[in-house]
Structure formats: C-alpha cells, structure tokens
XYZ file of N, CA and C in Angstrom:
759
model
N 0.853 -1.194 0.000
C 0.000 0.000 0.000
C 0.889 1.245 0.000
N 0.573 2.195 -0.866
C 1.342 3.421 -0.923
C 1.034 4.304 0.273
N 2.065 4.947 0.794
C 1.913 5.879 1.900
C 1.669 7.262 1.316
N 0.427 7.719 1.320
C 0.102 9.006 0.706
C 0.616 10.186 1.512
N 1.148 9.918 2.707
C 1.733 11.002 3.497
C 3.000 11.527 2.843
N 3.609 10.700 1.994
C 4.871 11.027 1.333
C 4.648 11.051 -0.165
N 5.307 11.984 -0.853
C 5.149 12.103 -2.302
C 6.529 12.253 -2.943
N 6.777 11.521 -4.016
C 8.067 11.578 -4.706
C 7.866 11.723 -6.206
N 8.783 12.419 -6.839
C 8.815 12.525 -8.297
C 10.264 12.547 -8.767
N 10.471 12.012 -9.963
C 11.793 12.078 -10.591
C 11.772 13.125 -11.689
N 12.918 13.783 -11.841
C 13.002 14.894 -12.786
C 14.388 14.903 -13.416
N 14.438 15.077 -14.728
C 15.716 15.189 -15.435
C 16.070 16.665 -15.561
N 17.234 17.058 -15.072
C 17.646 18.450 -15.151
C 17.909 18.847 -16.595
N 17.260 19.908 -17.016
C 17.408 20.430 -18.371
C 18.178 21.739 -18.332
N 18.458 22.268 -19.521
C 19.281 23.471 -19.582
C 18.641 24.642 -18.840
N 17.323 24.699 -18.823
C 16.651 25.796 -18.123
C 16.826 25.710 -16.608
N 17.244 24.546 -16.108
C 17.355 24.325 -14.668
C 18.739 24.626 -14.111
N 19.718 24.861 -14.979
C 21.095 25.000 -14.517
C 21.659 26.377 -14.846
N 22.742 26.720 -14.144
C 23.408 27.987 -14.399
C 24.434 27.823 -15.522
N 25.236 28.841 -15.756
C 26.171 28.797 -16.877
C 27.300 27.796 -16.669
N 27.418 27.285 -15.428
C 28.424 26.263 -15.154
C 27.820 24.862 -15.149
N 26.570 24.774 -15.542
C 25.911 23.476 -15.666
C 25.330 22.939 -14.378
N 25.419 23.694 -13.268
C 24.944 23.218 -11.971
C 23.482 23.614 -11.751
N 22.762 22.739 -11.052
C 21.377 23.009 -10.686
C 21.333 24.316 -9.912
N 20.581 25.289 -10.404
C 20.595 26.601 -9.768
C 19.524 26.699 -8.673
N 19.811 27.483 -7.617
C 18.889 27.571 -6.476
C 17.463 27.945 -6.863
N 17.287 28.877 -7.798
C 15.923 29.240 -8.177
C 15.164 28.031 -8.717
N 15.839 27.193 -9.505
C 15.204 25.994 -10.045
C 14.883 24.995 -8.940
N 15.741 24.914 -7.921
C 15.459 24.048 -6.772
C 14.169 24.501 -6.098
N 14.041 25.809 -5.883
C 12.842 26.349 -5.253
C 11.606 26.085 -6.122
N 11.751 26.212 -7.440
C 10.624 25.976 -8.341
C 10.157 24.530 -8.249
N 11.108 23.593 -8.254
C 10.731 22.179 -8.197
C 10.108 21.845 -6.845
N 10.606 22.434 -5.764
C 9.987 22.205 -4.462
C 8.562 22.745 -4.438
N 8.349 23.889 -5.040
C 7.008 24.461 -5.102
C 6.071 23.555 -5.892
N 6.557 23.042 -7.028
C 5.723 22.203 -7.876
C 5.383 20.869 -7.219
N 6.363 20.241 -6.577
C 6.091 18.945 -5.955
C 5.199 19.117 -4.726
N 5.323 20.256 -4.039
C 4.417 20.549 -2.930
C 2.983 20.662 -3.435
N 2.811 21.361 -4.554
C 1.482 21.499 -5.148
C 0.898 20.135 -5.509
N 1.733 19.278 -6.103
C 1.268 17.942 -6.488
C 0.816 17.142 -5.271
N 1.571 17.255 -4.175
C 1.212 16.493 -2.979
C -0.062 17.020 -2.340
N -0.264 18.338 -2.364
C -1.489 18.875 -1.773
C -2.724 18.410 -2.540
N -2.588 18.127 -3.826
C -3.708 17.566 -4.587
C -4.081 16.201 -4.013
N -3.062 15.382 -3.747
C -3.288 14.051 -3.161
C -3.954 14.175 -1.797
N -3.569 15.212 -1.042
C -4.081 15.404 0.319
C -5.348 16.255 0.355
N -5.897 16.573 -0.830
C -7.136 17.370 -0.930
C -7.007 18.748 -0.287
N -5.814 19.308 -0.343
C -5.586 20.633 0.233
C -4.850 21.530 -0.758
N -5.092 21.320 -2.056
C -4.429 22.104 -3.094
C -5.074 23.487 -3.224
N -4.470 24.318 -4.049
C -4.936 25.693 -4.181
C -6.384 25.759 -4.641
N -6.755 24.917 -5.616
C -8.134 24.937 -6.124
C -9.135 24.617 -5.027
N -8.770 23.671 -4.131
C -9.669 23.303 -3.037
C -9.754 24.405 -1.986
N -8.616 25.057 -1.700
C -8.597 26.068 -0.644
C -9.208 27.387 -1.088
N -9.074 27.709 -2.381
C -9.566 28.997 -2.864
C -11.074 29.113 -2.681
N -11.756 27.963 -2.660
C -13.205 27.970 -2.414
C -13.527 28.448 -1.007
N -12.561 28.344 -0.115
C -12.735 28.806 1.267
C -12.079 30.170 1.481
N -11.584 30.772 0.390
C -10.986 32.099 0.487
C -9.600 32.119 1.081
N -8.886 30.983 0.990
C -7.542 30.918 1.558
C -6.562 30.298 0.565
N -5.291 30.572 0.756
C -4.228 29.996 -0.066
C -3.033 29.692 0.819
N -2.174 28.798 0.314
C -0.903 28.526 0.981
C 0.101 29.637 0.645
N 0.886 30.057 1.632
C 1.952 31.044 1.418
C 3.192 30.560 2.163
N 4.325 30.621 1.489
C 5.576 30.214 2.109
C 6.070 31.289 3.066
N 6.415 30.867 4.285
C 6.900 31.800 5.294
C 8.415 31.742 5.469
N 8.978 30.511 5.472
C 10.424 30.342 5.610
C 10.872 29.113 4.831
N 12.087 29.180 4.310
C 12.660 28.049 3.581
C 14.138 27.927 3.922
N 14.553 26.707 4.245
C 15.958 26.426 4.533
C 16.387 25.235 3.681
N 17.352 25.464 2.809
C 17.851 24.430 1.899
C 19.317 24.155 2.205
N 19.675 22.877 2.278
C 21.066 22.470 2.468
C 21.465 21.528 1.339
N 22.612 21.813 0.710
C 23.099 20.994 -0.397
C 24.505 20.485 -0.090
N 24.693 19.164 -0.171
C 26.025 18.574 -0.027
C 26.785 18.608 -1.345
N 26.070 18.512 -2.446
C 26.660 18.636 -3.780
C 25.562 18.989 -4.763
N 25.964 19.430 -5.953
C 25.000 19.869 -6.952
C 25.012 18.947 -8.170
N 23.854 18.431 -8.553
C 23.774 17.690 -9.811
C 23.924 18.664 -10.981
N 24.157 18.130 -12.159
C 24.362 18.954 -13.345
C 23.336 18.582 -14.409
N 23.346 19.333 -15.493
C 22.372 19.124 -16.567
C 22.421 17.674 -17.045
N 21.241 17.071 -17.214
C 21.132 15.681 -17.636
C 21.007 14.695 -16.503
N 21.351 15.114 -15.275
C 21.230 14.226 -14.120
C 19.767 14.026 -13.738
N 19.488 12.881 -13.136
C 18.155 12.585 -12.626
C 18.097 12.973 -11.155
N 17.080 13.750 -10.799
C 16.860 14.156 -9.416
C 15.539 13.547 -8.958
N 15.576 12.853 -7.826
C 14.338 12.387 -7.201
C 14.079 13.236 -5.972
N 12.949 13.917 -5.971
C 12.598 14.750 -4.833
C 11.441 14.100 -4.075
N 11.590 14.034 -2.772
C 10.559 13.473 -1.896
C 10.125 14.541 -0.906
N 8.820 14.638 -0.659
C 8.311 15.649 0.264
C 7.222 15.063 1.147
N 7.054 15.656 2.319
C 5.975 15.282 3.223
C 5.718 16.432 4.194
N 4.483 16.569 4.682
C 4.196 17.609 5.667
C 4.721 17.209 7.030
N 5.246 18.186 7.756
C 5.745 17.916 9.093
C 4.685 18.138 10.148
N 5.112 18.105 11.394
C 4.204 18.315 12.517
C 4.092 19.809 12.778
N 2.896 20.359 12.601
C 2.707 21.792 12.711
C 2.259 22.244 14.092
N 1.894 23.524 14.156
C 1.350 24.080 15.388
C 0.149 24.947 15.045
N -0.161 25.880 15.872
C -1.393 26.653 15.688
C -1.423 27.445 14.383
N -0.259 27.931 13.946
C -0.239 28.768 12.755
C 0.687 28.244 11.650
N 1.616 27.371 11.970
C 2.645 26.969 11.009
C 2.473 25.532 10.534
N 2.689 25.346 9.239
C 2.645 24.022 8.623
C 4.027 23.719 8.032
N 4.839 22.907 8.698
C 6.145 22.555 8.117
C 5.967 21.616 6.917
N 6.911 21.677 6.013
C 6.991 20.712 4.901
C 8.465 20.429 4.661
N 8.788 19.138 4.511
C 10.178 18.706 4.385
C 10.430 18.113 2.999
N 11.730 18.095 2.636
C 12.130 17.609 1.307
C 13.463 16.868 1.401
N 13.604 15.844 0.585
C 14.878 15.159 0.382
C 15.174 15.133 -1.110
N 16.452 15.337 -1.474
C 16.892 15.267 -2.861
C 17.835 14.082 -3.002
N 17.543 13.180 -3.935
C 18.374 11.999 -4.155
C 18.735 11.878 -5.635
N 19.863 11.196 -5.905
C 20.228 10.908 -7.285
C 19.582 9.592 -7.701
N 19.831 9.159 -8.938
C 19.146 7.959 -9.442
C 19.604 6.685 -8.750
N 20.738 6.748 -8.037
C 21.194 5.592 -7.252
C 20.569 5.583 -5.852
N 19.805 6.618 -5.532
C 19.177 6.692 -4.229
C 19.999 7.387 -3.169
N 21.120 8.006 -3.562
C 21.979 8.713 -2.605
C 21.444 10.122 -2.357
N 21.310 10.485 -1.092
C 20.822 11.813 -0.737
C 21.947 12.841 -0.883
N 21.677 13.928 -1.603
C 22.688 14.977 -1.778
C 22.193 16.343 -1.304
N 20.952 16.416 -0.828
C 20.429 17.684 -0.348
C 19.118 17.481 0.380
N 18.697 18.518 1.092
C 17.436 18.445 1.824
C 16.949 19.857 2.102
N 15.735 19.947 2.567
C 15.162 21.260 2.876
C 14.026 21.107 3.870
N 13.787 22.171 4.613
C 12.642 22.267 5.504
C 12.022 23.644 5.322
N 10.711 23.683 5.236
C 10.012 24.942 5.004
C 8.869 25.105 5.994
N 8.385 26.326 6.102
C 7.208 26.628 6.912
C 6.207 27.363 6.022
N 4.983 26.846 6.008
C 3.898 27.447 5.230
C 2.818 27.943 6.179
N 2.111 28.979 5.750
C 0.978 29.496 6.517
C -0.213 29.651 5.577
N -1.381 29.812 6.169
C -2.602 30.050 5.415
C -2.857 31.548 5.351
N -3.203 32.039 4.154
C -3.444 33.466 3.951
C -4.876 33.680 3.487
N -5.577 34.595 4.141
C -6.913 35.000 3.707
C -6.756 35.881 2.467
N -7.350 35.458 1.345
C -7.134 36.183 0.084
C -7.814 37.547 0.077
N -8.741 37.783 0.988
C -9.467 39.052 1.021
C -8.788 40.053 1.955
N -8.398 39.589 3.131
C -7.773 40.495 4.106
C -6.261 40.495 4.015
N -5.673 39.498 3.315
C -4.224 39.297 3.220
C -3.610 39.058 4.600
N -4.381 38.498 5.520
C -3.913 38.197 6.864
C -3.703 36.697 7.034
N -2.753 36.327 7.912
C -2.526 34.922 8.214
C -3.683 34.371 9.045
N -3.966 33.086 8.831
C -5.056 32.420 9.531
C -4.515 31.272 10.373
N -5.219 30.873 11.421
C -4.782 29.736 12.234
C -4.964 28.425 11.490
N -4.293 27.390 11.963
C -4.357 26.082 11.323
C -5.774 25.537 11.285
N -6.594 25.954 12.224
C -7.979 25.478 12.276
C -8.785 25.899 11.048
N -8.272 26.884 10.274
C -8.979 27.322 9.071
C -8.812 26.351 7.912
N -7.855 25.420 8.005
C -7.654 24.433 6.953
C -8.843 23.473 6.945
N -9.533 23.327 5.806
C -10.757 22.514 5.788
C -10.527 21.017 5.895
N -9.294 20.555 5.684
C -8.984 19.130 5.820
C -7.769 18.978 6.720
N -7.698 17.911 7.516
C -6.551 17.735 8.409
C -5.320 17.255 7.650
N -4.147 17.671 8.130
C -2.899 17.151 7.601
C -2.645 15.766 8.212
N -2.002 14.871 7.468
C -1.737 13.532 8.011
C -0.710 13.572 9.139
N -0.758 12.586 10.000
C 0.184 12.478 11.109
C 1.504 11.910 10.580
N 2.548 12.716 10.632
C 3.872 12.280 10.162
C 4.895 12.342 11.287
N 4.436 12.243 12.516
C 5.329 12.375 13.666
C 6.379 11.271 13.722
N 6.160 10.191 12.968
C 7.134 9.094 12.962
C 8.200 9.252 11.887
N 8.119 10.330 11.094
C 9.094 10.570 10.021
C 10.030 11.696 10.464
N 11.315 11.415 10.535
C 12.288 12.403 11.018
C 12.452 13.555 10.039
N 12.491 14.762 10.568
C 12.735 15.942 9.742
C 14.206 15.995 9.344
N 14.531 16.341 8.089
C 15.932 16.385 7.669
C 16.701 17.574 8.217
N 15.977 18.643 8.560
C 16.583 19.852 9.124
C 15.682 20.393 10.224
N 16.236 21.145 11.162
C 15.383 21.782 12.172
C 14.466 22.820 11.526
N 13.453 23.211 12.247
C 12.558 24.265 11.772
C 13.361 25.558 11.583
N 13.190 26.243 10.456
C 13.919 27.498 10.233
C 13.582 28.532 11.310
N 14.621 29.113 11.874
C 14.449 30.093 12.940
C 14.663 31.509 12.405
N 14.634 32.466 13.315
C 14.924 33.844 12.979
C 16.375 33.960 12.529
N 16.630 34.737 11.491
C 17.985 34.942 11.000
C 18.644 36.092 11.765
N 19.934 35.912 12.041
C 20.688 36.947 12.740
C 21.643 37.611 11.739
N 21.261 38.784 11.286
C 22.078 39.539 10.347
C 23.156 40.289 11.130
N 24.432 40.215 10.721
C 25.503 40.907 11.455
C 25.219 42.394 11.623
N 25.493 42.897 12.793
C 25.273 44.311 13.098
C 26.534 45.094 12.746
N 26.709 45.323 11.479
C 27.859 46.074 10.987
C 27.505 46.707 9.652
N 28.321 47.624 9.153
C 27.967 48.328 7.923
C 27.730 47.378 6.747
N 26.774 47.738 5.896
C 26.467 46.936 4.718
C 27.613 46.981 3.713
N 27.824 45.857 3.036
C 28.851 45.808 1.990
C 28.371 46.460 0.710
N 27.061 46.484 0.510
C 26.505 47.073 -0.695
C 24.993 46.971 -0.698
N 24.381 47.468 -1.762
C 22.929 47.465 -1.861
C 22.521 47.402 -3.324
N 21.472 46.665 -3.609
C 20.902 46.588 -4.943
C 19.466 47.089 -4.895
N 19.040 47.791 -5.922
C 17.656 48.243 -6.014
C 16.855 47.217 -6.800
N 15.792 46.723 -6.197
C 14.939 45.727 -6.827
C 13.601 46.369 -7.180
N 13.224 46.304 -8.440
C 11.920 46.782 -8.887
C 11.216 45.613 -9.568
N 10.418 44.846 -8.822
C 9.780 43.653 -9.396
C 8.981 43.976 -10.652
N 9.106 43.063 -11.628
C 8.408 43.217 -12.891
C 7.343 42.131 -13.042
N 6.626 42.175 -14.155
C 5.492 41.280 -14.388
C 5.832 39.817 -14.141
N 7.006 39.354 -14.616
C 7.359 37.944 -14.506
C 7.680 37.507 -13.077
N 7.842 38.456 -12.167
C 8.150 38.116 -10.776
C 6.910 37.698 -9.987
N 5.725 38.072 -10.471
C 4.502 37.848 -9.703
C 3.836 36.528 -10.085
N 3.097 35.962 -9.114
C 2.406 34.702 -9.370
C 0.898 34.882 -9.251
N 0.166 33.768 -9.270
C -1.296 33.831 -9.269
C -1.866 34.356 -7.952
N -1.054 34.410 -6.903
C -1.510 34.979 -5.642
C -1.351 36.492 -5.599
N -0.800 37.075 -6.675
C -0.698 38.520 -6.766
C 0.492 39.127 -6.055
N 1.464 38.287 -5.656
C 2.670 38.811 -5.032
C 3.899 38.155 -5.665
N 5.079 38.677 -5.343
C 6.310 38.106 -5.889
C 6.406 36.647 -5.438
N 6.646 35.757 -6.386
C 6.745 34.336 -6.076
C 7.992 34.052 -5.256
N 7.882 33.082 -4.344
C 8.998 32.787 -3.437
C 10.279 32.393 -4.169
N 10.162 31.824 -5.348
C 11.346 31.368 -6.077
C 12.220 32.526 -6.549
N 11.613 33.697 -6.759
C 12.363 34.833 -7.287
C 13.361 35.376 -6.269
N 13.079 35.201 -4.978
C 13.992 35.678 -3.948
C 15.332 34.940 -4.036
N 15.272 33.643 -4.356
C 16.507 32.866 -4.502
C 17.330 33.389 -5.669
N 16.655 33.783 -6.755
C 17.363 34.347 -7.909
C 17.998 35.689 -7.553
N 17.270 36.539 -6.848
C 17.828 37.830 -6.434
C 19.051 37.636 -5.554
N 18.976 36.676 -4.638
C 20.087 36.439 -3.714
C 21.340 35.995 -4.470
N 21.181 35.067 -5.399
C 22.357 34.552 -6.109
C 22.892 35.528 -7.154
N 22.171 36.612 -7.404
C 22.674 37.648 -8.304
C 23.643 38.598 -7.610
N 23.749 38.507 -6.294
C 24.631 39.434 -5.564
C 26.109 39.153 -5.834
N 26.604 37.917 -5.684
C 28.039 37.675 -5.938
C 28.398 37.871 -7.408
N 29.647 38.235 -7.644
C 30.135 38.406 -8.999
C 30.292 37.042 -9.700
N 30.344 37.086 -11.019
C 30.443 35.872 -11.826
C 31.654 35.035 -11.435
N 32.799 35.673 -11.225
C 34.025 34.948 -10.896
C 33.883 34.180 -9.585
N 33.143 34.750 -8.640
C 32.933 34.067 -7.361
C 32.087 32.818 -7.567
N 31.032 32.921 -8.375
C 30.173 31.768 -8.643
C 30.935 30.639 -9.345
N 31.945 30.997 -10.120
C 32.697 29.968 -10.834
C 33.388 29.010 -9.866
N 33.821 29.528 -8.727
C 34.586 28.706 -7.794
C 33.870 28.443 -6.473
N 32.596 28.871 -6.359
C 31.844 28.666 -5.122
C 30.398 28.272 -5.428
N 29.818 27.477 -4.538
C 28.397 27.136 -4.615
C 27.783 27.310 -3.230
N 26.483 27.476 -3.210
C 25.767 27.581 -1.944
C 25.639 26.206 -1.301
N 26.088 26.084 -0.075
C 25.851 24.845 0.657
C 24.634 24.987 1.552
N 24.262 26.223 1.860
C 23.165 26.459 2.783
C 22.500 27.787 2.435
N 21.174 27.786 2.356
C 20.435 29.018 2.077
C 19.133 29.013 2.859
N 18.919 30.081 3.614
C 17.642 30.257 4.299
C 17.062 31.600 3.907
N 15.772 31.605 3.601
C 15.045 32.829 3.294
C 13.832 32.900 4.207
N 13.684 34.019 4.907
C 12.514 34.280 5.740
C 11.678 35.368 5.066
N 10.434 35.036 4.763
C 9.539 35.955 4.067
C 8.677 36.672 5.102
N 8.930 37.965 5.301
C 8.258 38.709 6.368
C 6.896 39.246 5.954
N 6.812 39.795 4.755
C 5.545 40.296 4.243
C 5.555 40.243 2.725
N 4.364 40.248 2.154
C 4.232 40.136 0.703
C 4.860 41.322 -0.014
N 5.417 41.036 -1.187
C 5.836 42.109 -2.083
C 4.775 42.198 -3.172
N 3.920 43.192 -3.046
C 2.812 43.375 -3.980
C 3.246 44.259 -5.148
N 2.493 44.283 -6.239
C 2.851 45.134 -7.380
C 3.062 46.589 -6.965
N 4.063 47.204 -7.583
C 4.387 48.594 -7.283
C 5.126 48.765 -5.977
N 5.947 47.753 -5.610
C 6.692 47.804 -4.352
C 8.190 47.672 -4.618
N 8.856 48.758 -4.980
C 10.324 48.689 -5.122
C 10.974 48.597 -3.756
N 12.155 48.012 -3.707
C 12.851 47.901 -2.427
C 14.349 47.838 -2.637
N 15.079 48.025 -1.555
C 16.531 47.936 -1.580
C 16.949 46.620 -0.935
N 17.836 45.894 -1.590
C 18.374 44.660 -1.038
C 19.777 44.964 -0.520
N 19.867 45.230 0.773
C 21.140 45.531 1.409
C 21.812 44.226 1.811
N 23.109 44.138 1.603
C 23.796 42.881 1.894
C 25.142 43.117 2.564
N 25.603 42.049 3.220
C 26.879 42.104 3.912
C 27.575 40.753 3.785
N 28.863 40.789 3.496
C 29.689 39.586 3.428
C 30.477 39.432 4.721
N 30.494 38.230 5.255
C 31.390 37.888 6.357
C 32.066 36.581 5.959
N 33.290 36.693 5.438
C 33.992 35.579 4.814
C 33.119 35.011 3.696
N 32.685 33.754 3.781
C 31.865 33.177 2.716
C 30.395 33.074 3.111
N 29.983 33.889 4.069
C 28.576 33.966 4.454
C 28.003 35.285 3.954
N 26.938 35.200 3.188
C 26.278 36.370 2.624
C 24.919 36.538 3.298
N 24.689 37.719 3.867
C 23.421 38.025 4.516
C 22.805 39.242 3.851
N 21.493 39.261 3.748
C 20.845 40.417 3.138
C 19.416 40.553 3.649
N 18.860 41.729 3.428
C 17.424 41.894 3.633
C 16.889 42.869 2.603
N 15.613 42.690 2.278
C 14.937 43.567 1.334
C 13.998 44.483 2.087
N 14.158 45.774 1.905
C 13.356 46.717 2.677
C 13.056 47.972 1.860
N 12.090 48.721 2.333
C 11.844 50.079 1.874
C 11.264 50.854 3.064
N 10.672 51.990 2.810
C 10.163 52.812 3.910
C 9.056 52.110 4.693
N 8.425 51.110 4.107
C 7.331 50.397 4.776
C 7.832 49.290 5.700
N 9.129 48.986 5.644
C 9.669 47.964 6.522
C 10.460 46.909 5.792
N 10.781 45.815 6.497
C 11.545 44.710 5.927
C 10.591 43.682 5.346
N 10.848 43.269 4.097
C 9.990 42.311 3.413
C 10.548 40.892 3.469
N 11.864 40.766 3.516
C 12.455 39.439 3.631
C 13.891 39.559 4.127
N 14.380 38.443 4.660
C 15.777 38.304 5.034
C 16.299 37.006 4.440
N 17.565 36.988 4.082
C 18.167 35.780 3.513
C 19.614 35.675 3.968
N 20.052 34.431 4.122
C 21.441 34.193 4.520
C 21.922 32.901 3.880
N 23.090 32.959 3.262
C 23.635 31.790 2.590
C 25.101 31.587 2.910
N 25.504 30.325 2.958
C 26.902 29.957 3.184
C 27.429 29.322 1.906
N 28.506 29.873 1.379
C 29.118 29.363 0.163
C 30.339 28.511 0.511
N 30.581 27.502 -0.294
C 31.796 26.700 -0.156
C 32.511 26.683 -1.498
N 33.824 26.489 -1.465
C 34.602 26.505 -2.682
C 34.510 25.161 -3.394
N 34.528 25.218 -4.721
C 34.514 24.022 -5.553
C 35.562 24.205 -6.641
N 35.883 23.107 -7.343
C 36.840 23.212 -8.427
C 36.229 24.031 -9.544
N 36.885 25.102 -9.984
C 36.300 26.034 -10.958
C 36.278 25.493 -12.387
N 35.504 24.427 -12.589
C 35.322 23.905 -13.935
C 34.139 24.608 -14.583
N 34.354 25.149 -15.748
C 33.319 25.910 -16.419
C 32.688 25.064 -17.517
N 31.362 24.951 -17.481
C 30.634 24.303 -18.568
C 29.879 25.383 -19.318
N 30.389 25.794 -20.436
C 29.733 26.831 -21.225
C 28.657 26.154 -22.075
N 27.403 26.356 -21.683
C 26.296 25.638 -22.307
C 25.638 26.474 -23.390
C-alpha cells in the first residue's frame, strides 16, 4: 500500500534548470519544491483549487535548503516531500533530494501558513478545511527554520529591486522562487565559478505586492552572505547563505 503522506517525483535536469556552469541553480530548486508541494497537496485534498473555495491559499513563510553537492544538466533528481508536525499557525513541509542511485545529496525544511485572500492576513491552522496527516514518525531532515541573525555592521553594498510582471504569481505577489534568484545575483560571476551555496535560508516577512520597489542591502562575512529587502514600509524578507569553494570547472552551455 502506498503511503500518501509522502510524495516523490523524478526529474531530469534540463538546460533551463542550470546555471552557466551546468549546476542546478537555487531558483530551479525552489521551483521544483514548489511544484512537488502542489502535487502532494492535490493528493491530500488541500491544493490551491480546493482552498480557494474557502478564500484561503498557501503562502511560504520560511525556507531552509542544504546541499552537499550539486547535480548537473542531464542528471536525474528524485525529490521526496511530506508535511511535518505543525502548530497553531505553522505548517512545516520537508524535502529530500536523491540521485538515481538513491543517494541523498540535499534536503530542505520549510514553513507554510494560510493566507486569507481578502484580508491578506494569516489564519490559524484550524482554518484548513482538511486535516494534515500524522507524520510524527518521520524524522525531519533539518530543524525548523528560525529567525535569522544579520551581522550588526555596515552593509557591503545594496541593490535596487523593482519587481516586474514575470516576478509575480497567481496569488498577486512576488513568487517565493524569485527571492533565490535575487540572492544569487549578488556575488560576482568569478565568485560563482569557484563557489556554490551549501546552505540558504530565506525568511519571508511580508508580501511584495505590485508597485513595491525595495533595496536589497547585503553584507559579506567571509563566505557567508546576509541580506534583507526593505523600503520605507519595513523589511519584506531576510536571507542568509553559506558558500563553499569548488573546483572552478566551467561548462559553457
């Protein structure tokens, strides 16, 4: 009997999924996690189409991804996901990334919340019309993402972000995957050639709605990059990533 609490899919990495060095890029990782989460919620009768009838949608609050190594274009990735044990307001969801031999090379843990589409306010777990399955017997691959501690020192630099049409999704705000792309655009090309992200956490504080430009201030501390996106209305997100050095082999695709 299949365990519907867990959902897995295999995916072949294509050119659209990798960076100029042929490695699976973080934005594509976030996209695949979003897609497989959607597929699993259909199985659990808690997908967007089912929830929208109740005036609610899923919104990502925090994401923590850890990678031991990066597959390249043409590799087979098997992603497995399951909902974790939640609380009054938070719904954890976990992920494992494996190669075609079944070896785990990455994992992630996320926190999702319910959003009222009319008030744009978070709702308690009791607003979910169907219960999440009990997965207390399945170990989480990472701890629950916590508050990020940004170093209290002068910023190394700042980028101005003006979200465009392609950044927004069907919920009317910047899609969570775009934050990963913005973050990886901070380091210079030469740095990316010899470094990859081993760890990335993004905390989404509030929605970025249309017509919301912001500044992405960042700071480097050795190979740790921290940033936050803000404007006069406050902080919209925080992100922190740890880079590790790799052999600078270039795959010009």
